[in-house]
PDB file of C-alpha atoms in Angstrom:
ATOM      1  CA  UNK A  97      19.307 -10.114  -9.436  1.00 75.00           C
ATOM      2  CA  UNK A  98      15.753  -9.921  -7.884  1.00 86.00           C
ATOM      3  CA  UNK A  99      12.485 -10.555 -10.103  1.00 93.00           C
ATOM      4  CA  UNK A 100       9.301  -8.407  -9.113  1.00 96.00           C
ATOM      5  CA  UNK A 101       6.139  -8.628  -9.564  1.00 98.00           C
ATOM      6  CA  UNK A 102       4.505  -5.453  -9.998  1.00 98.00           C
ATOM      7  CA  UNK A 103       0.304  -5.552  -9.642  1.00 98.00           C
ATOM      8  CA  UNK A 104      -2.159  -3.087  -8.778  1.00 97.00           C
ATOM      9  CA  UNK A 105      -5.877  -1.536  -8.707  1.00 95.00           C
ATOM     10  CA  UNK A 106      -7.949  -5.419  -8.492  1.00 94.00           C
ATOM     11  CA  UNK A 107     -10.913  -3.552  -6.993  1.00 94.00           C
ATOM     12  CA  UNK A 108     -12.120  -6.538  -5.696  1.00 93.00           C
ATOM     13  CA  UNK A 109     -15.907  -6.522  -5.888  1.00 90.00           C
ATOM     14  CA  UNK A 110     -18.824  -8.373  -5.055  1.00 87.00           C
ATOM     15  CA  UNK A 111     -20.788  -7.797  -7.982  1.00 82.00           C
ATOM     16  CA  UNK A 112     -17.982  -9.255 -10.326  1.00 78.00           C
ATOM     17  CA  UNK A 113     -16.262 -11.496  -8.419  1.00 77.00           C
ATOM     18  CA  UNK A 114     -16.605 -14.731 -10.367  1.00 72.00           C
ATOM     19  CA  UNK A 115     -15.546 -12.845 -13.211  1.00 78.00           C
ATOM     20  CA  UNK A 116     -12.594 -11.198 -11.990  1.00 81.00           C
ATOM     21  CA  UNK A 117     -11.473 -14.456 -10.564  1.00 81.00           C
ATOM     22  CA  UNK A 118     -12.022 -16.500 -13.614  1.00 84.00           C
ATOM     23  CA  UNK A 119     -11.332 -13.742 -16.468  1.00 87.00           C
ATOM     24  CA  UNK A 120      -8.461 -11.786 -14.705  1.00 91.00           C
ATOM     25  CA  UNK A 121      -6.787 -13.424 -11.702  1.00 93.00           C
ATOM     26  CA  UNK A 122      -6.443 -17.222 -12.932  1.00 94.00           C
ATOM     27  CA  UNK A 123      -5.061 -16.492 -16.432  1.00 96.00           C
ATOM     28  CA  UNK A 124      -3.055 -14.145 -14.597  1.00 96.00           C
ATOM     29  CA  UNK A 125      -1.712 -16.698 -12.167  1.00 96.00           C
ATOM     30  CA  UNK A 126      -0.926 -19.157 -15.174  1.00 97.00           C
ATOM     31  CA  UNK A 127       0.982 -16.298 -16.554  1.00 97.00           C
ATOM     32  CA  UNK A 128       3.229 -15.182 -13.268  1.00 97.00           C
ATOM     33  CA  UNK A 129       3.303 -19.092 -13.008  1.00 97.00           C
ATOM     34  CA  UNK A 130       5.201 -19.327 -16.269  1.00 96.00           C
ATOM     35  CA  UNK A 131       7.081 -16.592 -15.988  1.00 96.00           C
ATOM     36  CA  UNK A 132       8.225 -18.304 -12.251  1.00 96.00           C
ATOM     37  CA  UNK A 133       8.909 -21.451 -13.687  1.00 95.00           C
ATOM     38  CA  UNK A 134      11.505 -19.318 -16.201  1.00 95.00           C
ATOM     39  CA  UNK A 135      12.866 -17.525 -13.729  1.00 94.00           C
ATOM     40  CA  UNK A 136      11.763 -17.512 -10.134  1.00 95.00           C
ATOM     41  CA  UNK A 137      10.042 -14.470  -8.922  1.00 96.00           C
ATOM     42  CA  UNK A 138      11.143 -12.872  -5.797  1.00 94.00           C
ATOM     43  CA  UNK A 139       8.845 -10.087  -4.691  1.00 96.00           C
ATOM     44  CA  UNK A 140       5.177  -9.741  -5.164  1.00 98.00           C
ATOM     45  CA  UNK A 141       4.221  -5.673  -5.236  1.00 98.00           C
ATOM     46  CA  UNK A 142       0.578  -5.086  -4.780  1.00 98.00           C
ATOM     47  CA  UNK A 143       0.813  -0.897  -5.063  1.00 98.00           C
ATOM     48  CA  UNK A 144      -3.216  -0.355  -3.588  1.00 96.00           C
ATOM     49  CA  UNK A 145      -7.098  -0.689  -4.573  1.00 96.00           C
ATOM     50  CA  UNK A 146      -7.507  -4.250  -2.928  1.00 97.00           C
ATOM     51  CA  UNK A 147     -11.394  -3.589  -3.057  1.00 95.00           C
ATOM     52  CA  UNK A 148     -13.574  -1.702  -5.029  1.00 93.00           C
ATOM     53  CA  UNK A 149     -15.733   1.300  -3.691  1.00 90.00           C
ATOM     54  CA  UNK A 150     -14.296   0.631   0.384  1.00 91.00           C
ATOM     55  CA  UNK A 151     -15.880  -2.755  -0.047  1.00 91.00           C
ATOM     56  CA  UNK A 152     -19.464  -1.572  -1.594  1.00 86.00           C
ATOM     57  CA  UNK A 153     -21.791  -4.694  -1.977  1.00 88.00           C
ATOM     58  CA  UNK A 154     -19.996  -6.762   0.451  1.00 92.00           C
ATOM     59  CA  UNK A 155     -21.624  -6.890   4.078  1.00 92.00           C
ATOM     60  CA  UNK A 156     -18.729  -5.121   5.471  1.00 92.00           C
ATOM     61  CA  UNK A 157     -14.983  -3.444   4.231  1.00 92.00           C
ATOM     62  CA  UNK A 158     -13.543  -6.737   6.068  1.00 94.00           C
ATOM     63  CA  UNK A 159     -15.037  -9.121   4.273  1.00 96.00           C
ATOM     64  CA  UNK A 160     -14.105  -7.187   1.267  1.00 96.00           C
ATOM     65  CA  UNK A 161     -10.136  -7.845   1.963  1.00 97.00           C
ATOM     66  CA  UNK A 162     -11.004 -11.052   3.635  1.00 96.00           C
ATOM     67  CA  UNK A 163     -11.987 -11.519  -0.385  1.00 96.00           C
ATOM     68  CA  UNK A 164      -8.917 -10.210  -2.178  1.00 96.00           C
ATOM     69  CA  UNK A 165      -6.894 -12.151   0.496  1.00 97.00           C
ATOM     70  CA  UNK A 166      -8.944 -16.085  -0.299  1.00 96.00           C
ATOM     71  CA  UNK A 167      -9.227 -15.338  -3.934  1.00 94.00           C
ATOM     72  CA  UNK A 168      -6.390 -13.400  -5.477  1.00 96.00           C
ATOM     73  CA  UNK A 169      -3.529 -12.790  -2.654  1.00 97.00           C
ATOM     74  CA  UNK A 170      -3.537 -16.503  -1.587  1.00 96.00           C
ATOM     75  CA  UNK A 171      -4.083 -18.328  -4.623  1.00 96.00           C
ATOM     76  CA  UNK A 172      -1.015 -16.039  -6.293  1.00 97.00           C
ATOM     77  CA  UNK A 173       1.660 -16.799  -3.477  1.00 97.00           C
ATOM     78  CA  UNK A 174       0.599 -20.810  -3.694  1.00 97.00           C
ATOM     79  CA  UNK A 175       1.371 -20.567  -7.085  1.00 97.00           C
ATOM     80  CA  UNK A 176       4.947 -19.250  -7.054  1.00 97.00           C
ATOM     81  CA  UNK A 177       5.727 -21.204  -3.575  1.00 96.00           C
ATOM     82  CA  UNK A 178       6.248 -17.353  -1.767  1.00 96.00           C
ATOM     83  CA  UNK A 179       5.838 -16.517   2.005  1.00 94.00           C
ATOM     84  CA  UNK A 180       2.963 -13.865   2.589  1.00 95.00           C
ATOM     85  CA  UNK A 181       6.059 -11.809   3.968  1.00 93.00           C
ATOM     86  CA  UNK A 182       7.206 -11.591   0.314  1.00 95.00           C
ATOM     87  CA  UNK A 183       3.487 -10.078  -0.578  1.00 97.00           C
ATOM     88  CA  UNK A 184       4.147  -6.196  -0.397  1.00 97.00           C
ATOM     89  CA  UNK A 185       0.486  -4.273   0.079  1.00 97.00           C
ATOM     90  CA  UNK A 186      -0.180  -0.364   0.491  1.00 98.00           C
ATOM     91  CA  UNK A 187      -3.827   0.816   0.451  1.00 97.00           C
ATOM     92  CA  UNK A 188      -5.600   2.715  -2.299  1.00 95.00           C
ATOM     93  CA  UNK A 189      -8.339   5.225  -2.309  1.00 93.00           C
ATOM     94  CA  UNK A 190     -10.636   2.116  -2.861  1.00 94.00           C
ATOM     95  CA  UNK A 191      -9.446   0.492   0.483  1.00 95.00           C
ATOM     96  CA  UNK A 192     -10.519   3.362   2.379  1.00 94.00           C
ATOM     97  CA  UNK A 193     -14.140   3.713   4.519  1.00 92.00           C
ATOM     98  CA  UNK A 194     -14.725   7.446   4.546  1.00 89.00           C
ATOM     99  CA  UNK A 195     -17.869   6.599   6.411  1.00 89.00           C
ATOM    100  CA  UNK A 196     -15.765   6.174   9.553  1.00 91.00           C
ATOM    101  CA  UNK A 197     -14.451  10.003   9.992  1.00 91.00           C
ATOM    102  CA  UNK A 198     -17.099  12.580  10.627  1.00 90.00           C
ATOM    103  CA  UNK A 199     -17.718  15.527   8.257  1.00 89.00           C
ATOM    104  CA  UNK A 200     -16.758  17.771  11.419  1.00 90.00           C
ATOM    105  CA  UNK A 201     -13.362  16.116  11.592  1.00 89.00           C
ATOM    106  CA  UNK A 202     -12.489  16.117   7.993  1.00 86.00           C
ATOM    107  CA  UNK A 203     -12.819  19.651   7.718  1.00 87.00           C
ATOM    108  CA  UNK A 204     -10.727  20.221  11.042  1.00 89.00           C
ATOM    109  CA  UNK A 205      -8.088  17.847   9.867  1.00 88.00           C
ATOM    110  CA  UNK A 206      -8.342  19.298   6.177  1.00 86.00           C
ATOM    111  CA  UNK A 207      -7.551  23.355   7.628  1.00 89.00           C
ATOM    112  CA  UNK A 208      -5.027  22.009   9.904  1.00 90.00           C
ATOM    113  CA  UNK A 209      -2.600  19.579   8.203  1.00 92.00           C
ATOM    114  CA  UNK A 210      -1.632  22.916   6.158  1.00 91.00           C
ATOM    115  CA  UNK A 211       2.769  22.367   7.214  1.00 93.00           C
ATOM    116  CA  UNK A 212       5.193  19.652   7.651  1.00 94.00           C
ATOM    117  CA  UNK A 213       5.455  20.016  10.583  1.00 95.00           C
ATOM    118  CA  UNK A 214       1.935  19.943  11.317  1.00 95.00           C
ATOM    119  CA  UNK A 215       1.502  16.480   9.605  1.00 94.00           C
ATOM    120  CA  UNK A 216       4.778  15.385  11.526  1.00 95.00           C
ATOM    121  CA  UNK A 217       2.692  15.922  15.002  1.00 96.00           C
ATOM    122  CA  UNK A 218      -0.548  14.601  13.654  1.00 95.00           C
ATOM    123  CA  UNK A 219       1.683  11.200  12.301  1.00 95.00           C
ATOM    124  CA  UNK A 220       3.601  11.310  15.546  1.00 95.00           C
ATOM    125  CA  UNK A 221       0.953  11.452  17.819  1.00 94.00           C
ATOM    126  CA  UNK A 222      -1.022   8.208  16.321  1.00 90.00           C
ATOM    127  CA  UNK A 223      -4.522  10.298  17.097  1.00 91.00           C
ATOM    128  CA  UNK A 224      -6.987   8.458  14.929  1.00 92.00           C
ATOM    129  CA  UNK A 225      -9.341  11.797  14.613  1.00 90.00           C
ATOM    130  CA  UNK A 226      -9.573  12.157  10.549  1.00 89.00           C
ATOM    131  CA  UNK A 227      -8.463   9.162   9.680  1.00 91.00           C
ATOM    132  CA  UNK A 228     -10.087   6.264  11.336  1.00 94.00           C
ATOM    133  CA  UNK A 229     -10.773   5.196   7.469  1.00 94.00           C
ATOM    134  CA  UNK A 230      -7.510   3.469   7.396  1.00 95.00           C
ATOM    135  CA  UNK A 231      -8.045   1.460  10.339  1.00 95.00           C
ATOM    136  CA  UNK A 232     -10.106  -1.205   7.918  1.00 95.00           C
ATOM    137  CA  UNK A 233      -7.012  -2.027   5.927  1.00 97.00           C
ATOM    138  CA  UNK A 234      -4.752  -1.911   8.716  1.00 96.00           C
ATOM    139  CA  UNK A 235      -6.480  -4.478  10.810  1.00 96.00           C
ATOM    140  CA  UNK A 236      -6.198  -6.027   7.718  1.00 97.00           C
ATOM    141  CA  UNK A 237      -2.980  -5.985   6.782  1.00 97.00           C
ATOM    142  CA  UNK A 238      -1.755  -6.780  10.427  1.00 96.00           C
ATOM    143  CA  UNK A 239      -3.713  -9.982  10.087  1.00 96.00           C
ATOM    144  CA  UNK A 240      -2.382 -11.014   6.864  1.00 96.00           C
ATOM    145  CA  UNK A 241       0.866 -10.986   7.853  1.00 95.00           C
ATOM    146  CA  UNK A 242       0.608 -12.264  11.671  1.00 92.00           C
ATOM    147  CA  UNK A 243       3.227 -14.642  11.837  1.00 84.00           C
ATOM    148  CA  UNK A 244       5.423 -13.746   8.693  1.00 85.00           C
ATOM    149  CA  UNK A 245       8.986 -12.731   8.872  1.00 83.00           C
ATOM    150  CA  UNK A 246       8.061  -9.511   7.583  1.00 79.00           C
ATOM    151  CA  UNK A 247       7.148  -6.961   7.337  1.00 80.00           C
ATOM    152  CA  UNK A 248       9.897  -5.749  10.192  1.00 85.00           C
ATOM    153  CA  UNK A 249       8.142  -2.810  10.791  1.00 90.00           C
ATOM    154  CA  UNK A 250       4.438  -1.959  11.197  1.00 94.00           C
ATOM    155  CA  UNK A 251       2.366   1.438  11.617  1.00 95.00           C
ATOM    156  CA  UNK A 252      -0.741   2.635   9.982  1.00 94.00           C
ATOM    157  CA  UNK A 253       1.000   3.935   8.155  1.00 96.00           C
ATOM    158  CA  UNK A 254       4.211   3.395   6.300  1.00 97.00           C
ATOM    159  CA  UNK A 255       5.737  -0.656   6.822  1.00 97.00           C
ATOM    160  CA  UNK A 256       9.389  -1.346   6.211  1.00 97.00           C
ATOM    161  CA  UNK A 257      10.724  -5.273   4.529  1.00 96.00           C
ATOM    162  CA  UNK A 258      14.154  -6.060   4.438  1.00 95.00           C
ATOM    163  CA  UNK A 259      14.684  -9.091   3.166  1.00 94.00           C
ATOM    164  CA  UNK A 260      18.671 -10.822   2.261  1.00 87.00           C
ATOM    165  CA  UNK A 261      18.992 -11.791  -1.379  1.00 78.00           C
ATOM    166  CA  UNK A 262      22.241 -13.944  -1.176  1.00 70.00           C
ATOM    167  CA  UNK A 263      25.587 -12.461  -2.376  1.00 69.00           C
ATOM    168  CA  UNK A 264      25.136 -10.587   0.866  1.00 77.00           C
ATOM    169  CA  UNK A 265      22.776  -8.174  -0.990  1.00 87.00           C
ATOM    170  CA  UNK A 266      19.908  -6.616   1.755  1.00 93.00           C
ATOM    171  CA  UNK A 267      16.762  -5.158  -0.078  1.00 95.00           C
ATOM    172  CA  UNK A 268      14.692  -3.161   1.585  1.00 96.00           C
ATOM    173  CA  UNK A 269      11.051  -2.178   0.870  1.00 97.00           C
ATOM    174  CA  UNK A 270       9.213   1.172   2.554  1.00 98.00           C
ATOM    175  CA  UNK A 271       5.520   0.639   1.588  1.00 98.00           C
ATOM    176  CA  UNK A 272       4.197   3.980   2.265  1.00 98.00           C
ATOM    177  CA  UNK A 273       0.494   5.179   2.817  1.00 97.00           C
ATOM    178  CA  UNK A 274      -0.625   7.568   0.623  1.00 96.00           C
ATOM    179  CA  UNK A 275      -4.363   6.938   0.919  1.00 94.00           C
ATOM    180  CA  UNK A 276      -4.663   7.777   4.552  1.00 94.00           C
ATOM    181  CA  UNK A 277      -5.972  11.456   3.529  1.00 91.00           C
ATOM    182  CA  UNK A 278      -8.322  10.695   0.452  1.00 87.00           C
ATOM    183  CA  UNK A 279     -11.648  12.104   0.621  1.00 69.00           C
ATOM    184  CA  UNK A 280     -14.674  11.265  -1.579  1.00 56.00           C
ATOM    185  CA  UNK A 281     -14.263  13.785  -3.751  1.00 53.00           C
ATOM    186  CA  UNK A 282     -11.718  16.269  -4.902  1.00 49.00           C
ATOM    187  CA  UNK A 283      -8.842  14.138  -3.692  1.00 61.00           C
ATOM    188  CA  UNK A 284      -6.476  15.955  -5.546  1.00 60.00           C
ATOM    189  CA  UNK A 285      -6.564  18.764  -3.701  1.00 62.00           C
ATOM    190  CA  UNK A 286      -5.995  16.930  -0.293  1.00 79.00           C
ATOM    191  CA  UNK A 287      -3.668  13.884  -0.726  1.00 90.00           C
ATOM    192  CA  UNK A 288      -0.897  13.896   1.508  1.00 93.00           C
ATOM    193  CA  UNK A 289       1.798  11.270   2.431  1.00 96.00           C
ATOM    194  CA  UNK A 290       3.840  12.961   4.760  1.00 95.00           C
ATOM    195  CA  UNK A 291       7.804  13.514   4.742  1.00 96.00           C
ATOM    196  CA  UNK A 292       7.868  11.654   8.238  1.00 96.00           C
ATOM    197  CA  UNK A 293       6.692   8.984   6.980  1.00 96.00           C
ATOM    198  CA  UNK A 294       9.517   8.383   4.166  1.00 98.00           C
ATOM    199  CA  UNK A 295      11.815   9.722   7.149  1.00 97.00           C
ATOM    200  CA  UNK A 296      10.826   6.835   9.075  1.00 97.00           C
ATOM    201  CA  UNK A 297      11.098   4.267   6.589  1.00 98.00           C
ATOM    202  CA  UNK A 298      14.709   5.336   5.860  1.00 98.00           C
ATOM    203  CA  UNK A 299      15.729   4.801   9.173  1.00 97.00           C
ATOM    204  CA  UNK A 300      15.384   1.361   9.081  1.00 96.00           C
ATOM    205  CA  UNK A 301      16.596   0.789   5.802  1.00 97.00           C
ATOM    206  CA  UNK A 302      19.706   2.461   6.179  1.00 95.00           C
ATOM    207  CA  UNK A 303      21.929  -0.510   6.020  1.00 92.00           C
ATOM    208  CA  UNK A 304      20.271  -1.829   2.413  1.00 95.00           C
ATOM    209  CA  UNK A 305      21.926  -1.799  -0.734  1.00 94.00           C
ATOM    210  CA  UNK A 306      19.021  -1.453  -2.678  1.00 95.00           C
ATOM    211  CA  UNK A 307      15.733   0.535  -1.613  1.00 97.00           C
ATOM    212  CA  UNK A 308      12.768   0.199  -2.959  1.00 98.00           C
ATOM    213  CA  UNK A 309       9.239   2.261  -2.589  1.00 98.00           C
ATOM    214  CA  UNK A 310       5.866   1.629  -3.098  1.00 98.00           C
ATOM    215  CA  UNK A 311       3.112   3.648  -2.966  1.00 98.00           C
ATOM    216  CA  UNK A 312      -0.470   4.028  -4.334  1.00 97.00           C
ATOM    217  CA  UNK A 313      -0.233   7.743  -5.202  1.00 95.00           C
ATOM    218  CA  UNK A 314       2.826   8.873  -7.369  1.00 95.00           C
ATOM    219  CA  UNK A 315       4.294  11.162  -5.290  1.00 94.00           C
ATOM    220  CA  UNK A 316       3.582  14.237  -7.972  1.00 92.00           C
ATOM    221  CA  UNK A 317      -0.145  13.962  -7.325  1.00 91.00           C
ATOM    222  CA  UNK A 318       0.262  15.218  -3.635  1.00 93.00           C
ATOM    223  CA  UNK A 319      -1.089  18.434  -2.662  1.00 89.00           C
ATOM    224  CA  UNK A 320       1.229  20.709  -0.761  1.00 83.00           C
ATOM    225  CA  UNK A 321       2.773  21.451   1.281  1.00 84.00           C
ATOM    226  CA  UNK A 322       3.592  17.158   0.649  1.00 91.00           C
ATOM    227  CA  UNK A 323       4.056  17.134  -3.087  1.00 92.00           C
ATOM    228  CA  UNK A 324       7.682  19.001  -3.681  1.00 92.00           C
ATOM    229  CA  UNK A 325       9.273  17.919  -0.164  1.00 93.00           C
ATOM    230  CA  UNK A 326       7.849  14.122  -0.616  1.00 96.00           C
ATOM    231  CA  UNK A 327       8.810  13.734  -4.491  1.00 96.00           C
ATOM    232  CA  UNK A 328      12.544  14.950  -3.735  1.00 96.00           C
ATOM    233  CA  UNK A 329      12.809  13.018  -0.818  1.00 97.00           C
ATOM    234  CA  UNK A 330      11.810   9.933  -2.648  1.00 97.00           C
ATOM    235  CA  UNK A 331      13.598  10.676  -5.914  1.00 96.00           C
ATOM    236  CA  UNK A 332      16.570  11.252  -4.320  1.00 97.00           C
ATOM    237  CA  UNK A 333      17.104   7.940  -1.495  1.00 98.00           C
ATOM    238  CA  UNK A 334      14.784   5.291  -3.712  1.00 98.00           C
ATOM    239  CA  UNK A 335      16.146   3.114  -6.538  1.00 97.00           C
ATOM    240  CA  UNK A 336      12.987   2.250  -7.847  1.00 97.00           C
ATOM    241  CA  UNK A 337       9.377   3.552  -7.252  1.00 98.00           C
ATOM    242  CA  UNK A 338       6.442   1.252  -7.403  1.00 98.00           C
ATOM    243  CA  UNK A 339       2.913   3.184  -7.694  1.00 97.00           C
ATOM    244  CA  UNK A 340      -0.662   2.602  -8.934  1.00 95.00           C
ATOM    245  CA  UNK A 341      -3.898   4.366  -9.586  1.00 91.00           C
ATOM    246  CA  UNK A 342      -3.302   5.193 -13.572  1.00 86.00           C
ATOM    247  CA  UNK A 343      -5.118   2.531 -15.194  1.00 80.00           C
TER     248      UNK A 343
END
């Protein structure tokens, strides 16, 4: 049996951050801390919205995770004795800084990611053009886990854990990026994960028994041509999805 934690949507923020840490993530830690001591947790699932706003009111979107990562990340995996390998993070339309892609580019990206196979090549090619406002939380997710076991794969945007849970039992974990596409407004109409991205994740997880998926975005708020192709694909190869957002 494996125990999960399943959090989401902190929003991190500098305005409220003695409160959040003293109303909402210490009683919380007591809580998971109990619940531990009961029965040990395995997995921590954090499904996106690190930070509040892209980090508005801190002096930059780094500091902002540097935050979440002293003062609620941290503290948490301390308190149940985990690895930051067992500390599963996707980003969330918070975690985003739209300031970093042009208005030029996000309309050229917005008429062209129109197919899969479109988004394939754009996912494929790594081109940053559209999306550098994922490269905040990247650099910080690459730093949070430096050194850990896991994740065992790393791209900006889907990671892969696999991780052995005695009785010969392999888990594996595809934390997907649904966030790389949100805009300021309207994101509704242009959310997209990308099928290649699941694709990808698969492939390494092919030898698990049980696969899990976590995303920020349920995939039935995608627009298309993601939201049918992504929700099957995920319905159908996924024991369990993880999401956030709804709160």
């Amino acid at each position: 049996m494996v125990r999960i934690a399943h959090l989401s949507d902190f929003h991190t923020s500098d305005e409220a951050l003695f409160e959040s840490e003293h109303l909402i993530v210490e009683p919380l830690i007591d809580d998971l801390k109990s619940f531990h001591d009961d029965q040990p947790i395995d997995l921590v699932v954090c499904s996106g919205d690190l930070v509040n706003r892209g980090g508005q009111g801190f002096d930059s979107t780094q500091e902002a995770f540097g935050a979440f990562s002293e003062r609620v990340a941290v503290p948490l995996l301390e308190a149940l004795s985990l690895s930051r390998s067992r500390f599963i993070l996707v980003p969330g339309n918070h975690d985003v800084d739209y300031s970093r892609d042009s208005s030029i580019s996000e309309k050229g990206i917005a008429e062209k990611l129109t197919s899969q196979d479109e988004i394939r090549e754009y996912i494929e090619s790594e081109s940053q053009e559209g999306s550098e406002r994922i490269n905040s939380y990247h650099d910080f997710a690459v730093d949070f886990y430096d050194d850990a076991e896991e994740p065992s794969s790393q791209t900006r945007y889907e990671s892969v854990f696999i991780y052995e849970n005695g009785r010969d039992l392999q888990i594996g974990v595809a934390a997907l990026n649904s966030a790389w596409r949100c805009a300021p407004s309207s994101n509704e109409e242009k959310l997209l994960l990308g099928r290649h991205q699941v694709i990808r994740a698969l492939e390494h997880l092919a030898g698990c028994d049980v696969k899990l998926a976590v995303s920020h975005y349920n995939p039935r708020y995608l627009s298309e041509p993601d939201q049918a192709s992504v929700e099957s694909l995920v319905r159908r190869e996924f024991d369990l999805l993880f999401s956030g957002h709804i709160h």
